[in-house]
């Protein structure tokens, strides 16, 4: 009997220990979960304000230090307006982190308002704050203490453009400056310098002027005979090369004299022997000065210069008069040279301008991207829609509040007889681009039976059938829940891609579509958007339209 009691006692102890272990394990898991689960609170500094005053709305998040937290960013506090979102204040303690962010809110109409629940994402999971009530009171005005004035008329405010006008203006001004510099330094006919004027003279006149300048030089005074004779021989050799048409600059003294004698013997140059001998003597003296460093008398240097001047004159007189044909060829040659020079100027000017234009275009492409620059310069119909003045309106009943680039136009819909037994009324509003695949349609319908629930899958099937009937092929379908941005109304988003026909062509192009469905007892609502798959502007428009959607969740006004 004692053995049995001991056994029962042991079993009881074992069971008790097991229960304690399970309880500890459960409590440990619960405590661990409670510690890891983020704590989110929201508070306001006051519940009563006057019109135009601001409320400080604070969101406090206590989470794990590794958590990724996303706070509200846009106007999600409607009907109150967010004035400012302050920086996030972060506090860390061990493995926990506390994030605090404050928002300045206001309202300019009196009444009682509810700040809607705000969504905070922690590691991709959505958490919501509690809604808060705020009373906005009017400001009492003493009409006897101050004057009353008439209401000022409305002032039209131009919508700020997204086009980079400042950068483009700077680039345009820079290009105009480049054009001016091109004109001033390249294309403009500048006044000739003294040297350029001398260079345009005939060889004979130019040689005499250069000999006169040599006479007034200081070479002899400074005993620079080598430079003196070098310039003296260069003047006469250049003249002979240009006027007599012989290679004088590269010839030695003996070679040059031989060439002159050959021309004399051939009757092409009527020079006497004394002139040629005198020329040979001057050249030999110049060779001795330049290569043997001989220093002649000053009087001899002067005589040699005068002798060269006489040689130039006699050579010029000895040359036969040019024929009319030679003069014409020379004139044509000069005109051709002038044309080449002018052409060279224009080539340099155009190349400079094109280079500056390419640099400016490169800067724009670097800052804004090639596609944006191309579409801005050449125009893009959907980009123009994105940058136009958008319209915010309500369509159909129950109403769909939506913002679109253009006003949606009401369409007449003829329902088949069999459909009239199900649908009491169908209202359709559309916008279709004439140039691209971009289109928006909004429809709202009520059922004949007020208790009928909407069938979103059937709606999606009907829409896809209409797309296929219009020529679309290879349509893919995906589904996900859709929540409106402000009121958080729930709906279904059906989207995908396929091959679609554009308005002005039967050719199939890659496109995308998105169908948003809402509904309730006795009614349903749809928003359908189609656009080209690679159209970044259409995707931005679609995203903006989706964020603006608001619907009534019942048929009551």
Short mmCIF file of N, CA, C and O in Angstrom, two decimals, residues 372-475:
data_model
loop_
_atom_site.label_atom_id
_atom_site.label_comp_id
_atom_site.label_asym_id
_atom_site.label_seq_id
_atom_site.Cartn_x
_atom_site.Cartn_y
_atom_site.Cartn_z
N UNK A 372 13.71 62.00 -71.03
CA UNK A 372 13.04 63.23 -70.64
C UNK A 372 13.43 64.38 -71.56
O UNK A 372 12.58 65.17 -71.99
N UNK A 373 14.73 64.49 -71.88
CA UNK A 373 15.19 65.55 -72.77
C UNK A 373 14.59 65.38 -74.16
O UNK A 373 14.10 66.34 -74.78
N UNK A 374 14.60 64.15 -74.66
CA UNK A 374 14.05 63.89 -76.00
C UNK A 374 12.55 64.19 -76.05
O UNK A 374 12.07 64.87 -76.97
N UNK A 375 11.83 63.72 -75.05
CA UNK A 375 10.38 63.93 -75.04
C UNK A 375 10.03 65.39 -74.83
O UNK A 375 9.01 65.87 -75.35
N UNK A 376 10.85 66.11 -74.07
CA UNK A 376 10.61 67.54 -73.87
C UNK A 376 10.88 68.32 -75.15
O UNK A 376 10.14 69.24 -75.50
N UNK A 377 11.95 67.96 -75.84
CA UNK A 377 12.31 68.68 -77.07
C UNK A 377 11.37 68.34 -78.22
O UNK A 377 10.93 69.23 -78.96
N UNK A 378 11.05 67.06 -78.38
CA UNK A 378 10.23 66.62 -79.52
C UNK A 378 8.75 66.53 -79.19
O UNK A 378 7.92 66.44 -80.09
N UNK A 379 8.41 66.53 -77.90
CA UNK A 379 7.02 66.43 -77.50
C UNK A 379 6.59 64.98 -77.28
O UNK A 379 7.03 64.07 -78.01
N UNK A 380 5.77 64.76 -76.27
CA UNK A 380 5.24 63.43 -75.98
C UNK A 380 3.82 63.61 -75.48
O UNK A 380 3.57 64.31 -74.49
N UNK A 381 2.82 63.01 -76.15
CA UNK A 381 1.42 63.28 -75.78
C UNK A 381 1.08 62.93 -74.34
O UNK A 381 0.34 63.66 -73.68
N UNK A 382 1.61 61.81 -73.84
CA UNK A 382 1.27 61.41 -72.47
C UNK A 382 2.01 62.29 -71.46
O UNK A 382 1.48 62.61 -70.40
N UNK A 383 3.23 62.70 -71.79
CA UNK A 383 3.97 63.62 -70.90
C UNK A 383 3.22 64.95 -70.79
O UNK A 383 3.16 65.55 -69.72
N UNK A 384 2.65 65.40 -71.91
CA UNK A 384 1.87 66.63 -71.88
C UNK A 384 0.63 66.47 -70.99
O UNK A 384 0.21 67.40 -70.30
N UNK A 385 0.01 65.28 -71.02
CA UNK A 385 -1.12 65.01 -70.13
C UNK A 385 -0.69 65.08 -68.67
O UNK A 385 -1.37 65.66 -67.83
N UNK A 386 0.45 64.48 -68.36
CA UNK A 386 0.95 64.45 -66.99
C UNK A 386 1.20 65.86 -66.47
O UNK A 386 0.94 66.15 -65.30
N UNK A 387 1.69 66.75 -67.32
CA UNK A 387 2.06 68.10 -66.90
C UNK A 387 0.93 69.11 -67.07
O UNK A 387 1.09 70.29 -66.79
N UNK A 388 -0.24 68.65 -67.55
CA UNK A 388 -1.38 69.55 -67.74
C UNK A 388 -2.08 69.82 -66.40
O UNK A 388 -1.73 69.24 -65.37
N UNK A 389 -3.08 70.71 -66.43
CA UNK A 389 -3.88 70.99 -65.23
C UNK A 389 -4.89 69.85 -65.05
O UNK A 389 -5.78 69.66 -65.88
N UNK A 390 -4.76 69.12 -63.95
CA UNK A 390 -5.63 67.97 -63.71
C UNK A 390 -7.01 68.43 -63.21
O UNK A 390 -7.16 69.53 -62.67
N UNK A 391 -7.97 67.53 -63.38
CA UNK A 391 -9.36 67.82 -63.02
C UNK A 391 -9.80 66.82 -61.96
O UNK A 391 -9.63 65.61 -62.12
N UNK A 392 -10.37 67.33 -60.87
CA UNK A 392 -10.89 66.47 -59.81
C UNK A 392 -12.41 66.56 -59.83
O UNK A 392 -12.97 67.65 -59.74
N UNK A 393 -13.08 65.41 -59.97
CA UNK A 393 -14.53 65.42 -60.11
C UNK A 393 -15.10 64.11 -59.62
O UNK A 393 -14.37 63.15 -59.32
N UNK A 394 -16.45 64.07 -59.55
CA UNK A 394 -17.17 62.85 -59.16
C UNK A 394 -17.97 62.37 -60.36
O UNK A 394 -18.56 63.17 -61.09
N UNK A 395 -18.00 61.06 -60.56
CA UNK A 395 -18.67 60.48 -61.72
C UNK A 395 -19.63 59.38 -61.26
O UNK A 395 -19.27 58.51 -60.45
N UNK A 396 -20.85 59.41 -61.84
CA UNK A 396 -21.81 58.34 -61.64
C UNK A 396 -22.47 58.35 -60.28
O UNK A 396 -22.26 59.23 -59.44
N UNK A 397 -23.35 57.32 -60.10
CA UNK A 397 -24.02 57.10 -58.82
C UNK A 397 -24.08 55.61 -58.56
O UNK A 397 -24.53 54.85 -59.43
N UNK A 398 -23.62 55.16 -57.40
CA UNK A 398 -22.93 55.93 -56.35
C UNK A 398 -21.66 56.58 -56.90
O UNK A 398 -21.00 56.02 -57.78
N UNK A 399 -21.32 57.78 -56.42
CA UNK A 399 -20.24 58.55 -57.04
C UNK A 399 -18.85 57.96 -56.82
O UNK A 399 -18.57 57.35 -55.80
N UNK A 400 -18.02 58.17 -57.83
CA UNK A 400 -16.60 57.83 -57.75
C UNK A 400 -15.82 59.14 -57.84
O UNK A 400 -15.89 59.84 -58.86
N UNK A 401 -15.11 59.50 -56.79
CA UNK A 401 -14.30 60.72 -56.78
C UNK A 401 -12.91 60.35 -57.32
O UNK A 401 -12.25 59.45 -56.79
N UNK A 402 -12.47 61.08 -58.35
CA UNK A 402 -11.21 60.72 -59.00
C UNK A 402 -10.59 61.96 -59.62
O UNK A 402 -11.29 62.92 -59.99
N UNK A 403 -9.27 61.96 -59.73
CA UNK A 403 -8.52 63.06 -60.35
C UNK A 403 -7.89 62.55 -61.63
O UNK A 403 -7.21 61.51 -61.62
N UNK A 404 -8.12 63.24 -62.75
CA UNK A 404 -7.63 62.81 -64.07
C UNK A 404 -7.03 64.00 -64.82
O UNK A 404 -7.37 65.15 -64.53
N UNK A 405 -6.16 63.73 -65.81
CA UNK A 405 -5.58 64.84 -66.58
C UNK A 405 -6.63 65.59 -67.42
O UNK A 405 -6.49 66.78 -67.65
N UNK A 406 -7.66 64.88 -67.87
CA UNK A 406 -8.72 65.48 -68.67
C UNK A 406 -10.08 65.07 -68.08
O UNK A 406 -10.18 64.05 -67.40
N UNK A 407 -11.09 65.87 -68.38
CA UNK A 407 -12.44 65.55 -67.92
C UNK A 407 -12.93 64.30 -68.66
O UNK A 407 -12.80 64.19 -69.88
N UNK A 408 -13.48 63.36 -67.91
CA UNK A 408 -14.05 62.16 -68.52
C UNK A 408 -15.41 62.49 -69.11
O UNK A 408 -16.23 63.17 -68.48
N UNK A 409 -15.67 62.00 -70.31
CA UNK A 409 -16.90 62.33 -71.05
C UNK A 409 -17.92 61.21 -70.87
O UNK A 409 -17.59 60.02 -71.01
N UNK A 410 -19.16 61.60 -70.56
CA UNK A 410 -20.22 60.62 -70.39
C UNK A 410 -20.52 59.93 -71.72
O UNK A 410 -20.63 60.57 -72.77
N UNK A 411 -20.66 58.61 -71.67
CA UNK A 411 -20.96 57.81 -72.85
C UNK A 411 -22.37 57.23 -72.72
O UNK A 411 -22.82 56.87 -71.63
N UNK A 412 -23.04 57.14 -73.87
CA UNK A 412 -24.37 56.53 -73.90
C UNK A 412 -24.21 55.01 -74.01
O UNK A 412 -23.53 54.53 -74.91
N UNK A 413 -24.83 54.28 -73.09
CA UNK A 413 -24.71 52.83 -73.04
C UNK A 413 -26.08 52.21 -73.27
O UNK A 413 -27.04 52.51 -72.54
N UNK A 414 -26.18 51.38 -74.29
CA UNK A 414 -27.42 50.64 -74.56
C UNK A 414 -27.29 49.24 -74.00
O UNK A 414 -26.53 48.41 -74.51
N UNK A 415 -28.01 48.98 -72.92
CA UNK A 415 -27.95 47.66 -72.30
C UNK A 415 -28.81 46.67 -73.05
O UNK A 415 -29.94 46.99 -73.47
N UNK A 416 -28.33 45.45 -73.25
CA UNK A 416 -29.17 44.41 -73.83
C UNK A 416 -30.37 44.13 -72.93
O UNK A 416 -30.33 44.39 -71.72
N UNK A 417 -31.43 43.59 -73.53
CA UNK A 417 -32.64 43.33 -72.77
C UNK A 417 -32.40 42.38 -71.60
O UNK A 417 -32.91 42.57 -70.50
N UNK A 418 -31.55 41.34 -71.83
CA UNK A 418 -31.30 40.38 -70.75
C UNK A 418 -30.51 41.03 -69.62
O UNK A 418 -30.63 40.63 -68.44
N UNK A 419 -29.68 42.06 -69.94
CA UNK A 419 -28.90 42.73 -68.90
C UNK A 419 -29.77 43.65 -68.06
O UNK A 419 -29.46 43.90 -66.88
N UNK A 420 -30.85 44.16 -68.66
CA UNK A 420 -31.72 45.08 -67.92
C UNK A 420 -32.43 44.41 -66.76
O UNK A 420 -32.87 45.08 -65.83
N UNK A 421 -32.53 43.10 -66.82
CA UNK A 421 -33.17 42.38 -65.71
C UNK A 421 -32.25 42.34 -64.49
O UNK A 421 -32.71 42.10 -63.37
N UNK A 422 -30.95 42.56 -64.72
CA UNK A 422 -29.97 42.52 -63.63
C UNK A 422 -29.52 43.93 -63.24
O UNK A 422 -29.43 44.26 -62.06
N UNK A 423 -29.25 44.75 -64.25
CA UNK A 423 -28.71 46.09 -64.01
C UNK A 423 -29.81 47.13 -64.20
O UNK A 423 -30.44 47.20 -65.26
N UNK A 424 -30.03 47.91 -63.19
CA UNK A 424 -31.06 48.95 -63.25
C UNK A 424 -30.55 50.16 -64.04
O UNK A 424 -31.26 50.71 -64.88
N UNK A 425 -29.30 50.57 -63.78
CA UNK A 425 -28.73 51.75 -64.44
C UNK A 425 -27.22 51.61 -64.53
O UNK A 425 -26.59 51.15 -63.58
N UNK A 426 -26.65 52.00 -65.67
CA UNK A 426 -25.20 51.95 -65.88
C UNK A 426 -24.74 53.30 -66.42
O UNK A 426 -25.26 53.78 -67.44
N UNK A 427 -23.79 53.91 -65.75
CA UNK A 427 -23.23 55.19 -66.18
C UNK A 427 -21.75 54.99 -66.49
O UNK A 427 -20.99 54.45 -65.67
N UNK A 428 -21.33 55.46 -67.67
CA UNK A 428 -19.95 55.25 -68.14
C UNK A 428 -19.34 56.58 -68.55
O UNK A 428 -19.97 57.38 -69.28
N UNK A 429 -18.10 56.83 -68.11
CA UNK A 429 -17.36 58.06 -68.44
C UNK A 429 -15.96 57.64 -68.90
O UNK A 429 -15.30 56.82 -68.24
N UNK A 430 -15.49 58.22 -70.02
CA UNK A 430 -14.21 57.78 -70.60
C UNK A 430 -13.37 58.94 -71.09
O UNK A 430 -13.87 60.04 -71.35
N UNK A 431 -12.08 58.66 -71.22
CA UNK A 431 -11.14 59.51 -71.96
C UNK A 431 -10.20 58.59 -72.72
O UNK A 431 -9.63 57.65 -72.14
N UNK A 432 -10.02 58.83 -74.03
CA UNK A 432 -9.14 58.02 -74.86
C UNK A 432 -8.18 58.93 -75.61
O UNK A 432 -8.61 59.89 -76.27
N UNK A 433 -6.90 58.65 -75.52
CA UNK A 433 -5.90 59.41 -76.27
C UNK A 433 -5.97 59.03 -77.74
O UNK A 433 -6.14 57.86 -78.09
N UNK A 434 -5.85 60.04 -78.61
CA UNK A 434 -5.90 59.78 -80.05
C UNK A 434 -4.56 59.30 -80.60
O UNK A 434 -4.50 58.87 -81.75
N UNK A 435 -3.49 59.39 -79.80
CA UNK A 435 -2.16 59.08 -80.31
C UNK A 435 -1.53 57.84 -79.69
O UNK A 435 -0.66 57.22 -80.30
N UNK A 436 -1.95 57.49 -78.48
CA UNK A 436 -1.32 56.36 -77.80
C UNK A 436 -2.40 55.44 -77.25
O UNK A 436 -3.61 55.67 -77.42
N UNK A 437 -1.95 54.40 -76.57
CA UNK A 437 -2.86 53.42 -75.98
C UNK A 437 -3.51 53.94 -74.70
O UNK A 437 -4.46 53.33 -74.21
N UNK A 438 -3.06 55.07 -74.18
CA UNK A 438 -3.54 55.53 -72.89
C UNK A 438 -5.04 55.83 -72.93
O UNK A 438 -5.53 56.56 -73.79
N UNK A 439 -5.78 55.26 -71.96
CA UNK A 439 -7.23 55.48 -71.86
C UNK A 439 -7.66 55.28 -70.41
O UNK A 439 -7.07 54.48 -69.68
N UNK A 440 -8.69 56.03 -69.99
CA UNK A 440 -9.27 55.92 -68.65
C UNK A 440 -10.78 55.82 -68.79
O UNK A 440 -11.39 56.58 -69.56
N UNK A 441 -11.38 54.89 -68.09
CA UNK A 441 -12.84 54.79 -68.07
C UNK A 441 -13.31 54.53 -66.65
O UNK A 441 -12.65 53.81 -65.88
N UNK A 442 -14.43 55.14 -66.30
CA UNK A 442 -15.05 54.99 -64.99
C UNK A 442 -16.51 54.61 -65.20
O UNK A 442 -17.21 55.25 -65.99
N UNK A 443 -16.96 53.57 -64.52
CA UNK A 443 -18.36 53.15 -64.64
C UNK A 443 -18.94 52.90 -63.25
O UNK A 443 -18.24 52.44 -62.35
N UNK A 444 -20.22 53.23 -63.13
CA UNK A 444 -20.94 53.01 -61.87
C UNK A 444 -22.32 52.49 -62.22
O UNK A 444 -23.01 53.07 -63.08
N UNK A 445 -22.72 51.40 -61.61
CA UNK A 445 -23.99 50.77 -61.96
C UNK A 445 -24.73 50.34 -60.70
O UNK A 445 -24.11 50.03 -59.67
N UNK A 446 -26.05 50.34 -60.79
CA UNK A 446 -26.91 49.85 -59.71
C UNK A 446 -27.69 48.64 -60.22
O UNK A 446 -28.05 48.56 -61.40
N UNK A 447 -27.93 47.69 -59.31
CA UNK A 447 -28.62 46.45 -59.67
C UNK A 447 -30.13 46.62 -59.51
O UNK A 447 -30.61 47.42 -58.70
N UNK A 448 -30.84 45.83 -60.29
CA UNK A 448 -32.30 45.84 -60.20
C UNK A 448 -32.74 45.33 -58.83
O UNK A 448 -33.72 45.82 -58.26
N UNK A 449 -32.02 44.36 -58.31
CA UNK A 449 -32.30 43.83 -56.98
C UNK A 449 -31.36 44.52 -55.98
O UNK A 449 -30.15 44.33 -56.02
N UNK A 450 -31.89 45.32 -55.07
CA UNK A 450 -31.02 46.06 -54.14
C UNK A 450 -30.19 45.17 -53.23
O UNK A 450 -29.22 45.65 -52.63
N UNK A 451 -30.54 43.89 -53.11
CA UNK A 451 -29.82 42.99 -52.23
C UNK A 451 -28.72 42.22 -52.95
O UNK A 451 -28.04 41.40 -52.34
N UNK A 452 -28.55 42.47 -54.24
CA UNK A 452 -27.55 41.75 -55.02
C UNK A 452 -26.13 42.23 -54.65
O UNK A 452 -25.87 43.43 -54.59
N UNK A 453 -25.25 41.29 -54.41
CA UNK A 453 -23.85 41.61 -54.14
C UNK A 453 -23.05 41.64 -55.44
O UNK A 453 -23.32 40.84 -56.36
N UNK A 454 -22.07 42.52 -55.57
CA UNK A 454 -21.27 42.57 -56.80
C UNK A 454 -20.37 41.35 -56.92
O UNK A 454 -19.88 40.82 -55.93
N UNK A 455 -20.17 40.91 -58.16
CA UNK A 455 -19.28 39.79 -58.46
C UNK A 455 -18.08 40.35 -59.23
O UNK A 455 -18.14 40.55 -60.45
N UNK A 456 -16.98 40.64 -58.54
CA UNK A 456 -15.83 41.27 -59.16
C UNK A 456 -15.18 40.37 -60.21
O UNK A 456 -14.69 40.85 -61.24
N UNK A 457 -15.16 39.08 -59.98
CA UNK A 457 -14.56 38.17 -60.95
C UNK A 457 -15.34 38.18 -62.26
O UNK A 457 -14.75 38.12 -63.35
N UNK A 458 -16.67 38.27 -62.15
CA UNK A 458 -17.48 38.33 -63.36
C UNK A 458 -17.22 39.64 -64.10
O UNK A 458 -17.15 39.67 -65.33
N UNK A 459 -17.09 40.73 -63.33
CA UNK A 459 -16.78 42.03 -63.95
C UNK A 459 -15.45 41.96 -64.69
O UNK A 459 -15.32 42.42 -65.82
N UNK A 460 -14.44 41.38 -64.04
CA UNK A 460 -13.12 41.28 -64.67
C UNK A 460 -13.20 40.44 -65.94
O UNK A 460 -12.57 40.78 -66.96
N UNK A 461 -13.98 39.36 -65.90
CA UNK A 461 -14.11 38.50 -67.08
C UNK A 461 -14.76 39.26 -68.23
O UNK A 461 -14.33 39.16 -69.38
N UNK A 462 -15.77 40.06 -67.93
CA UNK A 462 -16.44 40.85 -68.96
C UNK A 462 -15.50 41.90 -69.56
O UNK A 462 -15.48 42.11 -70.78
N UNK A 463 -14.71 42.56 -68.71
CA UNK A 463 -13.76 43.57 -69.20
C UNK A 463 -12.72 42.93 -70.09
O UNK A 463 -12.37 43.46 -71.17
N UNK A 464 -12.18 41.78 -69.68
CA UNK A 464 -11.18 41.09 -70.50
C UNK A 464 -11.76 40.65 -71.83
O UNK A 464 -11.09 40.69 -72.87
N UNK A 465 -13.03 40.23 -71.82
CA UNK A 465 -13.68 39.84 -73.08
C UNK A 465 -13.80 41.04 -74.02
O UNK A 465 -13.61 40.90 -75.23
N UNK A 466 -14.11 42.21 -73.45
CA UNK A 466 -14.19 43.42 -74.29
C UNK A 466 -12.83 43.78 -74.85
O UNK A 466 -12.70 44.21 -76.01
N UNK A 467 -11.78 43.64 -74.04
CA UNK A 467 -10.43 43.92 -74.54
C UNK A 467 -10.05 42.97 -75.67
O UNK A 467 -9.47 43.39 -76.69
N UNK A 468 -10.36 41.71 -75.52
CA UNK A 468 -10.07 40.74 -76.57
C UNK A 468 -10.90 41.02 -77.82
O UNK A 468 -10.41 40.85 -78.95
N UNK A 469 -12.14 41.47 -77.63
CA UNK A 469 -12.99 41.79 -78.77
C UNK A 469 -12.44 42.98 -79.55
O UNK A 469 -12.64 43.09 -80.77
N UNK A 470 -11.71 43.88 -78.86
CA UNK A 470 -11.11 45.04 -79.54
C UNK A 470 -9.77 44.70 -80.19
O UNK A 470 -9.13 45.59 -80.75
N UNK A 471 -9.33 43.45 -80.10
CA UNK A 471 -8.09 43.04 -80.76
C UNK A 471 -6.97 42.66 -79.84
O UNK A 471 -5.89 42.28 -80.30
N UNK A 472 -7.14 42.78 -78.51
CA UNK A 472 -6.07 42.45 -77.58
C UNK A 472 -5.82 40.95 -77.53
O UNK A 472 -6.74 40.14 -77.69
N UNK A 473 -4.55 40.58 -77.31
CA UNK A 473 -4.17 39.18 -77.25
C UNK A 473 -3.16 38.95 -76.12
O UNK A 473 -2.55 39.89 -75.63
N UNK A 474 -3.03 37.66 -75.76
CA UNK A 474 -2.03 37.24 -74.76
C UNK A 474 -2.16 38.03 -73.45
O UNK A 474 -1.18 38.50 -72.88
N UNK A 475 -3.39 38.19 -72.96
CA UNK A 475 -3.63 38.97 -71.75
C UNK A 475 -3.33 38.13 -70.51
O UNK A 475 -3.84 37.01 -70.37
#
